[in-house]
Structures are given as C-alpha cells and as structure tokens.
Short mmCIF file of C-alpha atoms in Angstrom, two decimals:
data_model
loop_
_atom_site.label_atom_id
_atom_site.label_comp_id
_atom_site.label_asym_id
_atom_site.label_seq_id
_atom_site.Cartn_x
_atom_site.Cartn_y
_atom_site.Cartn_z
CA MET D 1 178.71 101.34 99.04
CA ILE D 2 175.17 100.26 99.19
CA LEU D 3 171.89 101.31 101.45
CA GLU D 4 169.63 98.49 102.39
CA ILE D 5 166.11 99.60 103.17
CA SER D 6 163.56 97.96 105.03
CA VAL D 7 160.09 99.23 106.05
CA LEU D 8 159.22 97.08 109.18
CA ASP D 9 155.42 96.84 110.34
CA ILE D 10 155.79 95.74 113.80
CA ILE D 11 152.37 93.77 115.39
CA GLU D 12 150.58 96.25 117.32
CA GLY D 13 151.08 97.03 120.96
CA ASN D 14 154.74 95.47 120.46
CA GLN D 15 156.49 98.60 119.50
CA LEU D 16 158.56 99.21 122.86
CA GLU D 17 159.47 95.43 123.01
CA PHE D 18 160.92 95.82 119.29
CA GLU D 19 162.94 98.70 120.08
CA ASN D 20 164.52 97.09 123.25
CA ALA D 21 165.03 94.18 120.87
CA PHE D 22 166.66 96.34 118.33
CA LYS D 23 168.73 98.04 120.81
CA ARG D 24 170.50 94.33 121.43
CA ALA D 25 170.57 93.42 117.53
CA LYS D 26 172.20 96.60 116.32
CA ILE D 27 175.25 95.15 118.35
CA ILE D 28 175.22 92.06 116.20
CA ILE D 29 175.04 93.98 112.51
CA ALA D 30 177.49 96.55 113.74
CA ASN D 31 180.26 94.00 114.22
CA MET D 32 179.90 92.12 110.69
CA LYS D 33 182.04 92.64 107.91
CA GLY D 34 181.34 95.36 105.69
CA TYR D 35 179.00 97.03 107.53
CA ILE D 36 178.90 100.73 107.52
CA SER D 37 176.17 102.41 109.64
CA HIS D 38 172.56 102.11 110.33
CA GLU D 39 169.42 103.90 111.21
CA LEU D 40 166.23 102.99 112.55
CA GLN D 41 163.54 105.22 111.99
CA LYS D 42 160.26 105.42 113.50
CA CYS D 43 157.27 106.42 111.07
CA ILE D 44 154.90 109.56 112.48
CA GLU D 45 151.81 108.76 110.61
CA ASN D 46 152.02 104.82 111.94
CA ASP D 47 153.86 104.07 115.14
CA HIS D 48 154.00 100.85 114.65
CA ARG D 49 156.13 101.32 111.37
CA TYR D 50 159.84 101.54 111.27
CA LEU D 51 162.31 102.29 108.46
CA LEU D 52 165.67 100.79 108.86
CA LEU D 53 168.42 101.73 106.64
CA VAL D 54 171.70 99.98 106.83
CA LYS D 55 175.13 100.89 104.66
CA TRP D 56 177.37 98.22 103.47
CA VAL D 57 180.71 98.38 101.50
CA THR D 58 179.06 95.61 99.30
CA LEU D 59 175.34 94.06 98.10
CA GLN D 60 177.40 90.46 99.50
CA ASP D 61 178.32 91.81 102.72
CA HIS D 62 174.83 91.81 103.36
CA THR D 63 172.88 89.15 101.50
CA VAL D 64 175.89 86.25 101.59
CA GLY D 65 178.43 87.62 104.74
CA PHE D 66 175.46 88.70 107.00
CA ARG D 67 172.48 86.31 106.09
CA GLY D 68 174.84 83.51 105.89
CA SER D 69 176.29 83.85 109.29
CA PRO D 70 175.41 82.52 112.66
CA GLU D 71 174.60 85.84 113.79
CA TYR D 72 171.75 86.45 111.58
CA GLN D 73 170.23 83.79 113.11
CA ASP D 74 170.43 85.62 116.60
CA TRP D 75 169.23 88.69 114.63
CA LYS D 76 166.25 86.95 113.50
CA ALA D 77 165.71 85.26 116.87
CA LEU D 78 165.46 89.17 118.41
CA LEU D 79 163.56 90.52 115.77
CA HIS D 80 161.77 88.55 113.11
CA HIS D 81 158.54 87.55 115.39
CA PHE D 82 157.95 91.36 115.59
CA TYR D 83 157.15 91.66 112.07
CA ASP D 84 153.85 91.51 110.40
CA PRO D 85 153.89 91.16 107.81
CA SER D 86 157.53 90.23 106.56
CA PRO D 87 159.36 93.05 105.24
CA VAL D 88 160.39 93.95 101.55
CA VAL D 89 164.02 94.67 102.15
CA GLU D 90 165.61 96.29 98.66
CA HIS D 91 169.23 97.65 98.01
CA TYR D 92 170.27 101.00 96.78
CA ASN D 93 173.35 102.70 95.24
CA ASN D 94 174.44 106.00 94.65
CA LEU D 95 174.48 107.82 91.39
#
C-alpha cells in the first residue's frame, strides 16, 4: 500500500466551489483500480489550503492507471483550475 499526499492551495474565495467540485470528483477516484481510500482535510491556519491523502494498492495504480485514464481528464476538469500553485504530489510507504 502506498500513500499519496498532495497539499492543495486553492485560489482565495473559491473554497466552497472547490469543496462542491470535490464531492463530484471523489466518485471518480473511488472507482479507479487500486484505490483504497482517501481523506480531504482543510487547514485550520490557512482556510484556502487542503491536504489530500489517497491510499493506493501500488504506485502504478496512481501514476499509470489513474493518471493515464480518461477519468483523470474528468478529475482535472473538475479540480485543477482551483489550484494556485499546482500542487506537489508525493508518495509514501509504510516502514
């Protein structure tokens, strides 16, 4: 199992719209091969910052399967215009 971590900085004033779009986008990711679970957390100190945690069976399930899929284009269309700057995405595994 791997953990994908993304810090999402949302353009100020678009937080509610982003949260509503994410409600639709999470259905996309939840139906992908290798998806286990996800959490979206909102930062207390910076209300335009979110932390997205996604558990995948393998790294390739995310980097090849999801990102290479037609569904990823739908995900991008729903969410990517809210980001400023583009998020850094990193992957972690348990020790």
